[in-house]
Tab-separated table of C-alpha atoms and ligand atoms in Angstrom:
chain	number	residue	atom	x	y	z
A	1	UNK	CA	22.394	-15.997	-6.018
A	2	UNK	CA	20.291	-18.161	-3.710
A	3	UNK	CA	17.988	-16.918	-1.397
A	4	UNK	CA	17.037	-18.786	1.932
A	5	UNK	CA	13.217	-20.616	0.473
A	6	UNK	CA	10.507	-20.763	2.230
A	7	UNK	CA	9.878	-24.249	1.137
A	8	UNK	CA	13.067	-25.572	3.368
A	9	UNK	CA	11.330	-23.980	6.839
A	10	UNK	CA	9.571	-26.295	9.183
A	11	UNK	CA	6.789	-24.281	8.870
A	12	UNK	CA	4.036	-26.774	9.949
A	13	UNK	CA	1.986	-25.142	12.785
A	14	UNK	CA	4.141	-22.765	13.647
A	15	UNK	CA	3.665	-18.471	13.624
A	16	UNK	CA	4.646	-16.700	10.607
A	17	UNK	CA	4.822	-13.279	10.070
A	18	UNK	CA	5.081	-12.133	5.846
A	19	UNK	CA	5.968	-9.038	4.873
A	20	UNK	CA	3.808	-8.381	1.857
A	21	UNK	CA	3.549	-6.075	-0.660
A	22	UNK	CA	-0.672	-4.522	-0.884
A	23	UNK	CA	0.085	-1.130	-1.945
A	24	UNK	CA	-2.607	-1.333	-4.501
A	25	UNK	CA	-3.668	1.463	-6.361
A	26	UNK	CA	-7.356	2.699	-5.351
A	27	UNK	CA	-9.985	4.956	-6.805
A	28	UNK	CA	-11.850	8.377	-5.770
A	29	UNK	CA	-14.299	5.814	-3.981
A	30	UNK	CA	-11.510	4.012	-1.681
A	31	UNK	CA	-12.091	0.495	-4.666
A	32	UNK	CA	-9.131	-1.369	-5.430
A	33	UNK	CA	-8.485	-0.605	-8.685
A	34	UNK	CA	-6.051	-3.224	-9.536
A	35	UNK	CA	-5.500	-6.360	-7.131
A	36	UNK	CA	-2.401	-7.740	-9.107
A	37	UNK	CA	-0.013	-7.170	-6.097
A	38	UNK	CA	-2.420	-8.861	-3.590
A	39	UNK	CA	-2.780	-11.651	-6.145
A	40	UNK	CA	0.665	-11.966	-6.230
A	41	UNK	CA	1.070	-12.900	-2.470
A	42	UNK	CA	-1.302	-16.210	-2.776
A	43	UNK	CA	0.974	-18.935	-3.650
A	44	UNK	CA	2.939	-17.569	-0.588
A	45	UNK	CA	-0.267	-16.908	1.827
A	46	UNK	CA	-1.453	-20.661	0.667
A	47	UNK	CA	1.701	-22.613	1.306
A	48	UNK	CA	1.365	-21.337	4.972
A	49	UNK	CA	-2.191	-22.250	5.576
A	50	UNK	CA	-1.370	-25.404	3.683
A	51	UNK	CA	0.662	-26.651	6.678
A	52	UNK	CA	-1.643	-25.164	9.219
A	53	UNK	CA	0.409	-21.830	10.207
A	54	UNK	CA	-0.940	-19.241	11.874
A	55	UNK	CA	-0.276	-16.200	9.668
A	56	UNK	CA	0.305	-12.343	10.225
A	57	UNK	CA	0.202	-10.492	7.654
A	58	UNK	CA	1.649	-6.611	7.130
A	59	UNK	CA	2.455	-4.288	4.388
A	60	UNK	CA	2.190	-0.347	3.907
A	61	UNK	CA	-0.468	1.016	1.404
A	62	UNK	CA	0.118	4.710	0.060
A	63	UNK	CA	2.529	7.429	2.020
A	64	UNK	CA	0.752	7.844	5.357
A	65	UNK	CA	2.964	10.399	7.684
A	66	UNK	CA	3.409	8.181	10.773
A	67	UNK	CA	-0.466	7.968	12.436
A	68	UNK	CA	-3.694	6.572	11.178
A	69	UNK	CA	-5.831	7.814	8.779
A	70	UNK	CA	-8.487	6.103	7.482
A	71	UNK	CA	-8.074	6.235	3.626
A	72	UNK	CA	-4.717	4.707	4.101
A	73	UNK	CA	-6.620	1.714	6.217
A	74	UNK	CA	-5.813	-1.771	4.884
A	75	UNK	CA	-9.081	-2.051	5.802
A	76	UNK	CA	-10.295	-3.016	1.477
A	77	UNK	CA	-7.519	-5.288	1.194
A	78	UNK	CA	-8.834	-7.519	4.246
A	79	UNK	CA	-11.817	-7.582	2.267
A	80	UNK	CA	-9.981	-8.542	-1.153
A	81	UNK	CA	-7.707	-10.784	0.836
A	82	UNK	CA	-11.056	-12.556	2.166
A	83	UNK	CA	-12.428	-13.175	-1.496
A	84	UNK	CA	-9.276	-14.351	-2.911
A	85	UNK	CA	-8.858	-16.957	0.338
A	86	UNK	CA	-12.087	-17.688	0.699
A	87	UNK	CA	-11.309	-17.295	4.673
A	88	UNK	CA	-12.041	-14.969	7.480
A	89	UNK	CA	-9.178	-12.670	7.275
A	90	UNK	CA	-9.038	-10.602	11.436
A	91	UNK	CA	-8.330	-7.531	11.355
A	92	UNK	CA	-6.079	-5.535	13.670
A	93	UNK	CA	-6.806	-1.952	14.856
A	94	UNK	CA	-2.949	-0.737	14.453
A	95	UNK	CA	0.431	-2.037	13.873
A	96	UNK	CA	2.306	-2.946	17.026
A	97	UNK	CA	-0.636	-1.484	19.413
A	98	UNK	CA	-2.035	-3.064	22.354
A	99	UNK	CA	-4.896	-4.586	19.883
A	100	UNK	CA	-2.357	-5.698	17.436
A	101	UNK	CA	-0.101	-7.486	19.787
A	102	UNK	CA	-3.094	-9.225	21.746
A	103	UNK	CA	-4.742	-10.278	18.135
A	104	UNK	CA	-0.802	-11.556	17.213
A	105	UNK	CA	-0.607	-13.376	20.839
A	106	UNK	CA	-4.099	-15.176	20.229
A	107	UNK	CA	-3.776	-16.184	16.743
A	108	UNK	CA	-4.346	-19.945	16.165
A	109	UNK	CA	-2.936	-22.337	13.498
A	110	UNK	CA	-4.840	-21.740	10.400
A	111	UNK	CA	-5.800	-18.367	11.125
A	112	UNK	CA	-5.429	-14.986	9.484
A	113	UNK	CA	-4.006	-11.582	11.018
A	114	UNK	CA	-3.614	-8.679	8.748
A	115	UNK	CA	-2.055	-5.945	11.337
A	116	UNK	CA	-2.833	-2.064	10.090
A	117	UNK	CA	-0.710	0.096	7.662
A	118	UNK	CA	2.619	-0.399	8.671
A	119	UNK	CA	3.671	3.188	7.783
A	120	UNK	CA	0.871	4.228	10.481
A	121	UNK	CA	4.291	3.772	12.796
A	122	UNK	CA	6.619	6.727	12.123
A	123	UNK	CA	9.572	4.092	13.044
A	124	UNK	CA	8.749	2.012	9.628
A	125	UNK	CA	10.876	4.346	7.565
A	126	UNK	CA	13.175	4.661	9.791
A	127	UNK	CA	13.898	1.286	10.022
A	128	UNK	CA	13.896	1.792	13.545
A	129	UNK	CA	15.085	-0.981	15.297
A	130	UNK	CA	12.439	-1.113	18.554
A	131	UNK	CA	9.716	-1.578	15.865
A	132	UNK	CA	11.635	-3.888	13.888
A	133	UNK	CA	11.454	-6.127	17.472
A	134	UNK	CA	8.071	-5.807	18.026
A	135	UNK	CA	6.946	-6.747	14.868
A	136	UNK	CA	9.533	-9.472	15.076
A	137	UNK	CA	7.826	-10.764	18.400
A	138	UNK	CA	4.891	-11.512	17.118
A	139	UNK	CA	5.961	-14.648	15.112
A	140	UNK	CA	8.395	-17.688	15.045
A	141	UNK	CA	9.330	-17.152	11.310
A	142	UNK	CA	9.454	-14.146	8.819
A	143	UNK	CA	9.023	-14.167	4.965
A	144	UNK	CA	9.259	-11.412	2.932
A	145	UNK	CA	7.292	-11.338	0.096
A	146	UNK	CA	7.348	-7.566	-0.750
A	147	UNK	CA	9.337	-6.987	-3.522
A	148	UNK	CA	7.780	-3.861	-5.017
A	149	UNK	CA	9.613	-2.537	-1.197
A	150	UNK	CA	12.775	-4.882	-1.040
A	151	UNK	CA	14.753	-1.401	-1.938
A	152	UNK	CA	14.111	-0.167	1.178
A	153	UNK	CA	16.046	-0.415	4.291
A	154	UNK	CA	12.608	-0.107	6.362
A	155	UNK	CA	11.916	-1.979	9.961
A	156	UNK	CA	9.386	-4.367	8.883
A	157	UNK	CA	11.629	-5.364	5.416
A	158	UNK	CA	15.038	-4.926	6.805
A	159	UNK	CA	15.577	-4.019	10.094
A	160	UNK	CA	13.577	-7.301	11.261
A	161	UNK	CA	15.623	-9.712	9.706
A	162	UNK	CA	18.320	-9.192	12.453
A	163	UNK	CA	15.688	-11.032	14.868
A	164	UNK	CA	15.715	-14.349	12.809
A	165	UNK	CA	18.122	-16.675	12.272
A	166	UNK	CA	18.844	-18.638	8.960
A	167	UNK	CA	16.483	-21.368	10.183
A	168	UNK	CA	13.451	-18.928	10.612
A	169	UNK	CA	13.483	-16.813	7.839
A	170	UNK	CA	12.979	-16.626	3.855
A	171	UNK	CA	11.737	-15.204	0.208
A	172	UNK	CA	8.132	-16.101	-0.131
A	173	UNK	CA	7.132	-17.347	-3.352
A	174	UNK	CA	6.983	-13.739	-5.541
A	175	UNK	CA	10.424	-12.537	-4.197
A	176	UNK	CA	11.703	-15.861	-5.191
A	177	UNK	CA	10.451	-14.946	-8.772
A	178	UNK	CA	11.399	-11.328	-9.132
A	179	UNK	CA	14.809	-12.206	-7.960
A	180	UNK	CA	15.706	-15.334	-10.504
A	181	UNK	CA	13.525	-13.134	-13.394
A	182	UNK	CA	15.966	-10.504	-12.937
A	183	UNK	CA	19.037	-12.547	-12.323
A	184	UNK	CA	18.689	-14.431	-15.532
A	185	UNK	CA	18.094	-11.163	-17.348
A	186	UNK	CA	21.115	-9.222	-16.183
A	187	UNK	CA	23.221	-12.313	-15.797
A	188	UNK	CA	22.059	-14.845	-18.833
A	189	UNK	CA	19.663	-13.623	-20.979
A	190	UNK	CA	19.117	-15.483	-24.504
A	191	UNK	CA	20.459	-13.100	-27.393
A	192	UNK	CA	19.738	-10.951	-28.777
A	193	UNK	CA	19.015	-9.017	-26.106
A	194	UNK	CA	16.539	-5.524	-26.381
A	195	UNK	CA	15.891	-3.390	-24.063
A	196	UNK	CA	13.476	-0.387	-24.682
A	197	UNK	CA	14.202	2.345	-21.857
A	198	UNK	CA	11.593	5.384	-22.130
A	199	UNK	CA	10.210	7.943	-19.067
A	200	UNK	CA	10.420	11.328	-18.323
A	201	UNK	CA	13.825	11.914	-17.277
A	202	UNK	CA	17.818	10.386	-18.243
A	203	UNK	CA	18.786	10.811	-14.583
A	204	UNK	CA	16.311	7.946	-13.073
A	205	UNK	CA	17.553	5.709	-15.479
A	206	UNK	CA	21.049	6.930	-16.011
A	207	UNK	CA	22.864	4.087	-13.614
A	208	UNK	CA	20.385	1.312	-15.476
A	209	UNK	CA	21.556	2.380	-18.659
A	210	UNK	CA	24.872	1.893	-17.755
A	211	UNK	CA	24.816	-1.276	-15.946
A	212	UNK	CA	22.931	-2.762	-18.948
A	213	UNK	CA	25.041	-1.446	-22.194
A	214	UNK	CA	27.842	-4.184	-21.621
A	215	UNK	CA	24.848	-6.645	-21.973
A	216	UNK	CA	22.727	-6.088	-24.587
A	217	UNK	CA	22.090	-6.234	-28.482
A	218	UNK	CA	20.358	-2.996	-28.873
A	219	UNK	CA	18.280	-0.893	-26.754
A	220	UNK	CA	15.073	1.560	-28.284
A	221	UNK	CA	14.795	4.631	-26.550
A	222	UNK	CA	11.600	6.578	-26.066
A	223	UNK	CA	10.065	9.150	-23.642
A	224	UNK	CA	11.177	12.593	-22.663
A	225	UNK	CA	14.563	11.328	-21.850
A	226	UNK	CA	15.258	11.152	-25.646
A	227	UNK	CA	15.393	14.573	-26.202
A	228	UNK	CA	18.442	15.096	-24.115
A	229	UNK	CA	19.876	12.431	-26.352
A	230	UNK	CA	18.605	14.467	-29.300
A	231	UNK	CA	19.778	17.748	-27.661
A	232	UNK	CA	23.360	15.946	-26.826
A	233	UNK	CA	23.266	15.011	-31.016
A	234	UNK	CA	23.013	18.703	-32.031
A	235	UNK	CA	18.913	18.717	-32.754
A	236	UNK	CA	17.327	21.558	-31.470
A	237	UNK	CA	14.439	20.101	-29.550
A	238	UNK	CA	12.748	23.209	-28.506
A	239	UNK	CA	10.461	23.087	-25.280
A	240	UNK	CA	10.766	19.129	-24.939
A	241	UNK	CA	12.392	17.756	-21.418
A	242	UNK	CA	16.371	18.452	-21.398
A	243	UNK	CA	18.209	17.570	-18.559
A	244	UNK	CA	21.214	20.131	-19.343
A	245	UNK	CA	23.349	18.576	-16.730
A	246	UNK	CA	23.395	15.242	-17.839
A	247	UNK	CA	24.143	16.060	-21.534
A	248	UNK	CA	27.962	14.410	-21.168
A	249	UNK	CA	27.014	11.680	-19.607
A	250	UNK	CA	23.921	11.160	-22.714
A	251	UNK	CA	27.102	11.645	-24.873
A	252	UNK	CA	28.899	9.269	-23.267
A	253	UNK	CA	26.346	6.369	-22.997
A	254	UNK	CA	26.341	6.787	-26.977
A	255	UNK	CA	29.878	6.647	-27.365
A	256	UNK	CA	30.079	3.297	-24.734
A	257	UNK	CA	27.521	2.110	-27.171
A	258	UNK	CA	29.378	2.378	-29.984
A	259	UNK	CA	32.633	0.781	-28.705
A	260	UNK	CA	30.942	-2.288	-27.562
A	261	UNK	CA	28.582	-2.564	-31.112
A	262	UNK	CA	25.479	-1.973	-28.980
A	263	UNK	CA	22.902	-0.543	-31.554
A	264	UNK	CA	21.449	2.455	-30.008
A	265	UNK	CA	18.128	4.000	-31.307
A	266	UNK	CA	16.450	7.566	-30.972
A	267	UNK	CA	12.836	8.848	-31.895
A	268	UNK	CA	13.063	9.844	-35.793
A	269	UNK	CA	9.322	11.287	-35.546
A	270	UNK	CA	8.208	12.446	-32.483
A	271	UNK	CA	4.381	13.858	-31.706
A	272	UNK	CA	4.731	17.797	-31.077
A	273	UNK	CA	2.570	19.329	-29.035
A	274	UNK	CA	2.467	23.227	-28.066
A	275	UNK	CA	1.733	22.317	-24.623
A	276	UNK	CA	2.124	19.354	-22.135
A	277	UNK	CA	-1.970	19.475	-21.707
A	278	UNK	CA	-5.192	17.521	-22.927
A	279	UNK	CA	-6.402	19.825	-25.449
A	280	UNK	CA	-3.227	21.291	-26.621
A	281	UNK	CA	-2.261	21.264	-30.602
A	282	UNK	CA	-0.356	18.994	-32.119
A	283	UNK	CA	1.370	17.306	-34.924
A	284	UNK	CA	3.713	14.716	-36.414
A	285	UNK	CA	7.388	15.993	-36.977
A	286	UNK	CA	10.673	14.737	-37.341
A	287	UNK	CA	13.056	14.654	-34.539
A	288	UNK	CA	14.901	17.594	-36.330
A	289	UNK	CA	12.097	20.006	-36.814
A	290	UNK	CA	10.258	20.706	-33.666
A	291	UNK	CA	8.015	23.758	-34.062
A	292	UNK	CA	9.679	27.058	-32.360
A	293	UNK	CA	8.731	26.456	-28.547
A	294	UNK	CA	7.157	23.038	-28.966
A	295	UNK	CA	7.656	19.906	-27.500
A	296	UNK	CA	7.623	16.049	-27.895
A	297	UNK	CA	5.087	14.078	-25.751
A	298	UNK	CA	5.453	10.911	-27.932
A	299	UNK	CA	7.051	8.818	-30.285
A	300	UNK	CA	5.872	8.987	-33.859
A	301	UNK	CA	5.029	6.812	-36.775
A	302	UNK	CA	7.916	6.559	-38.604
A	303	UNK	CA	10.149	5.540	-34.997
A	304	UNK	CA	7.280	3.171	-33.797
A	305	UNK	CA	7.520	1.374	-37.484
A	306	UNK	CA	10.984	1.082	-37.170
A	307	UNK	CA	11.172	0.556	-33.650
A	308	UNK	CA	9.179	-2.915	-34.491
A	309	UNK	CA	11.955	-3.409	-37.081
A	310	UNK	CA	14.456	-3.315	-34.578
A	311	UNK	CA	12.499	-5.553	-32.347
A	312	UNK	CA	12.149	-8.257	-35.230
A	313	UNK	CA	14.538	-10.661	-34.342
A	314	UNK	CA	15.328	-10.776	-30.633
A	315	UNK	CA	14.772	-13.143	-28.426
A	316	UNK	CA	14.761	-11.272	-25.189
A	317	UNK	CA	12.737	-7.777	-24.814
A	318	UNK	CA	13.323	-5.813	-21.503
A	319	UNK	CA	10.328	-2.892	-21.188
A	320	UNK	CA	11.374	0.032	-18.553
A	321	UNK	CA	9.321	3.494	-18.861
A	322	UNK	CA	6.887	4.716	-21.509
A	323	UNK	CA	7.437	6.211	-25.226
A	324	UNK	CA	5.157	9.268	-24.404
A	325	UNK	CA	2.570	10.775	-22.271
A	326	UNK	CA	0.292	8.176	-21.965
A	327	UNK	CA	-1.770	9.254	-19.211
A	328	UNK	CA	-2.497	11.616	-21.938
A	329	UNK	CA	-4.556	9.655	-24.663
A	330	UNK	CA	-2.946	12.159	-27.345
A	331	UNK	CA	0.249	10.661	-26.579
A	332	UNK	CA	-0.176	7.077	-25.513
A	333	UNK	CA	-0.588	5.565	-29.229
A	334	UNK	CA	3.247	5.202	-29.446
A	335	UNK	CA	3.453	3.643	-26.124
A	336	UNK	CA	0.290	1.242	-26.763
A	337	UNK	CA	1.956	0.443	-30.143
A	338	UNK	CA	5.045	-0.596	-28.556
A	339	UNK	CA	3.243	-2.670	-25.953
A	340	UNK	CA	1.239	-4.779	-28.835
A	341	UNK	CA	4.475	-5.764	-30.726
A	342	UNK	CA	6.274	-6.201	-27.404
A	343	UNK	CA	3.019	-8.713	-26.673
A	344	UNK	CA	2.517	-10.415	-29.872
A	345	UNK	CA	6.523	-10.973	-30.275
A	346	UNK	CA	8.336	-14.624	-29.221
A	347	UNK	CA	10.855	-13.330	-27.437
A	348	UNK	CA	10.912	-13.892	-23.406
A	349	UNK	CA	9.277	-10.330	-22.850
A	350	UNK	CA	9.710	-8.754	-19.260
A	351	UNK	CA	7.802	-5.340	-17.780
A	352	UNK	CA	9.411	-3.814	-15.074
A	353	UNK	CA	6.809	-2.335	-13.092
A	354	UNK	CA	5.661	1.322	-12.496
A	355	UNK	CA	4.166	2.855	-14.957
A	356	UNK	CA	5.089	0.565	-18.115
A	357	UNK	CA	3.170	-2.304	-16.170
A	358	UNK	CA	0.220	0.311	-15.638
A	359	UNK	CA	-0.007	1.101	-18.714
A	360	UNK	CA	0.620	-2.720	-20.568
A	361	UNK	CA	-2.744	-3.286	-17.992
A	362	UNK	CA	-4.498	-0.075	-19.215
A	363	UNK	CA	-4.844	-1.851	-22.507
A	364	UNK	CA	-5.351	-5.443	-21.175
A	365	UNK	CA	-2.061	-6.929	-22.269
A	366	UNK	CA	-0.342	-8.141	-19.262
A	367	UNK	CA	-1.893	-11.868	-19.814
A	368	UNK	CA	0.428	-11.468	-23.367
A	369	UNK	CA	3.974	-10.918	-21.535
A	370	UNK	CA	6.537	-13.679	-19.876
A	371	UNK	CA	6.696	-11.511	-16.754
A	372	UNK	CA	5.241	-8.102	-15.156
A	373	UNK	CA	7.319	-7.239	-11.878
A	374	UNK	CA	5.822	-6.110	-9.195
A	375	UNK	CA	8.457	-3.422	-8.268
A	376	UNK	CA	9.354	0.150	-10.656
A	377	UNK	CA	11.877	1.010	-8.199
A	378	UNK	CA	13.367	-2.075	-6.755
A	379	UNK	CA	13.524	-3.855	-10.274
A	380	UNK	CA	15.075	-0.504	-11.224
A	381	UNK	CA	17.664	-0.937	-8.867
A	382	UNK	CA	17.909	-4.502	-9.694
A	383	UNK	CA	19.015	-3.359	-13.151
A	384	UNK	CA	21.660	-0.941	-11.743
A	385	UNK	CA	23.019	-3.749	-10.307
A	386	UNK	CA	22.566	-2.400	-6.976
A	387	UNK	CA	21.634	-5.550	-3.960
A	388	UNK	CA	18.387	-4.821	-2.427
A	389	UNK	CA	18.015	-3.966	1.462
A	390	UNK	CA	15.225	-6.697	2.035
A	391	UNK	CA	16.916	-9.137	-0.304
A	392	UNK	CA	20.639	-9.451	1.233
A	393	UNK	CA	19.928	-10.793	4.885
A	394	UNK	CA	18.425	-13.682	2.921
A	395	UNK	CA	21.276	-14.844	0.311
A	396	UNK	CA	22.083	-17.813	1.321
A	397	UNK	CA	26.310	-18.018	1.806
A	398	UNK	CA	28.051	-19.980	-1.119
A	399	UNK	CA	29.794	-22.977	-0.646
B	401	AMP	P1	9.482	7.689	-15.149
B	401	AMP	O1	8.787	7.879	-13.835
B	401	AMP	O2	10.780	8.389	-15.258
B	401	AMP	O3	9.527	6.261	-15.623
B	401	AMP	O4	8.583	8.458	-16.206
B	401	AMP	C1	7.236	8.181	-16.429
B	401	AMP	C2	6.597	9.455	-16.868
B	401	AMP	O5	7.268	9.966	-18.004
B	401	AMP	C3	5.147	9.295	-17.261
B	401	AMP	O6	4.350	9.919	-16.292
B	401	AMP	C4	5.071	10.024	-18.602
B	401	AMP	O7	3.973	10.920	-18.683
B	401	AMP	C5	6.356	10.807	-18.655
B	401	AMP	N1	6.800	11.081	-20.031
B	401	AMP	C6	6.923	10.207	-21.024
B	401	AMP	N2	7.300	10.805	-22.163
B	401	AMP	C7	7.419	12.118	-21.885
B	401	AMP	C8	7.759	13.262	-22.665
B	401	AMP	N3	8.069	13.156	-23.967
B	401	AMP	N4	7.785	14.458	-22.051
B	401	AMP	C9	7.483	14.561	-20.747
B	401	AMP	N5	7.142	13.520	-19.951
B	401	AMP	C10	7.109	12.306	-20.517
């Protein structure tokens, strides 16, 4: 699948608005905590400036309900966005306002717009086409370069598209990335093939499972969606996460996996704990003797050691959700464990985002992988197999 590149535009000089991803987490003080998604938008932000664009910039930060407020201001990223650039970055007072469209209108070649949270506009969501058009106005091209949003059918990633014809718009540089990384994974990836699935719950990651059985070696599983796996094997698992409903389908992911030789591993040893809190009691058991109302928050020992067994001799490692808890530090030491054999391995090693990227940062390894998307959900639905809003208006037609 080819996507329309921003490097075939006749960009010189010209207006450009890209959609980018900034929704950065922030602490209790309103600091970026972690700039890797602004970071991420450079090479695309650069290539502009290179030939003299003038640039608008827009993304959403956070779940603002349709009107300002200030803690959801892009106001810190202007400020981040002016370090990393080492240029004035002008900022604009709201989204398609009477500030932001006179700021948009004036812009000249080399400059920098960043317009306001783009969820400030209740129509963003909606994908509602008036705002899609305004935002369109502003410019004489449009990139997106949001993947960590591509999933969403939302004005300024979808519904503006429709104002740009194949010669004016394109992937920036990161969408590019996410897209081939992904491809290649699902579509070629160099056997044999691992991919360690973990989180709380079988249901967000039931489709994904699914889609990637027919195309893997083996895949590790970890998290509280084990224990319906566990539950679904005739272990009594106590108080751990079940998802009753989806016991058939646990069943029959295990069965699929058998038919097509896919080696399919559970927790043997799982941390017990007699409550899901910081200073609750627990203890190393086997899968098959959970303590009378206790439950699993991590792997254990004896799955982590074989877990790196399993790992051994692949060449390609796919990481989606954690082994445990590990906001918890009680439960993180299978999911840190994990992450340091999934680093020091020499197998192409990719993190899809969310929380397994937060927490492969948390302990300073994300230097150590191939590739850390910037998207949970839309690499997520990349791996269902699903096409992405944002992403189909700019496949390019084969022939
Ligand atoms: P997800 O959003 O489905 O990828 O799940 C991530 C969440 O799963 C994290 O917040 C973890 O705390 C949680 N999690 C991981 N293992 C367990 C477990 N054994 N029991 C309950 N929650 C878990």
């Amino acid at each position: 699948m080819e996507l329309f590149n921003i490097k075939n535009l006749d960009l010189a000089s010209k207006k450009v608005f890209i959609r980018c991803d900034f929704n950065v987490p922030m602490d209790q003080f309103g600091n970026i905590s972690d700039d890797r998604r602004i970071r991420s938008a450079i090479a695309t932000i650069h290539h502009c400036l290179d030939l003299n664009c003038a640039v608008i910039l827009a993304s959403h930060l956070g779940r603002p309900k349709g009107e300002f407020e200030e803690k959801y201001s892009l106001a810190p990223v202007a400020r981040r966005l002016n370090q990393l650039l080492k240029r004035d970055v002008i900022v604009a007072k709201d989204v398609v306002g009477e500030d932001a469209m006179q700021k948009a209108k004036d812009l000249k070649e080399g400059e920098i717009l960043l317009l306001e949270n783009l969820r400030f506009e209740a129509g963003e969501t909606k994908n509602n086409p008036e705002l899609s058009e305004k935002l369109a106005s502003m410019a004489e091209f449009y990139i997106n370069d949001a993947f960590g949003v591509s999933h969403r059918a939302h004005s300024s990633v979808e519904g503006i598209t429709h104002f740009f014809d194949d010669e004016h718009k394109a992937a920036g540089y990161l969408l590019q990335k996410e897209i081939q990384f992904f491809g290649k994974l699902i579509q070629k990836p160099v056997r044999p093939f691992a991919a360690i699935v973990g989180g709380s719950k079988v249901s967000g990651k039931l489709e994904a499972l699914v889609n990637l059985l027919p195309r893997v070696d083996k895949i590790l599983i970890g998290g509280g969606m084990a224990f319906t796996f566990l539950k679904q094997m005739g272990y009594d698992v106590q108080a751990s996460l079940v998802e009753d409903d989806l016991l058939e389908d646990a069943g029959r992911i295990m069965e699929e996996a058998k038919k097509l030789g896919v080696k399919f591993y559970l927790p043997v040893d799982v941390i017990a704990a007699d409550k899901f809190a910081e200073d609750a009691v627990s203890k190393i058991v086997t899968s098959q003797e959970i303590p009378k109302d206790w439950m699993g928050l991590d792997i254990g020992p004896a799955t982590v050691r074989l877990y790196r067994e399993a790992l051994n001799d692949v060449q390609t490692i796919l990481w989606n959700g954690p082994m445990g808890v590990y906001e918890i530090e009680k439960f993180a030491r299978g999911s840190n464990k994990i992450a340091h054999f999934v680093a020091d391995s020499y197998a192409t090693t990719v993190v899809g985002g969310g929380d397994t990227a937060d927490l492969v940062q948390r302990i300073n390894l994300d230097e150590e992988m191939t590739f850390i998307s910037t998207g949970g959900g839309a690499s997520l639905e990349l791996l269902e197999g699903k096409m992405l809003p944002g992403v189909l208006p700019l496949v390019q037609d084969e022939d």
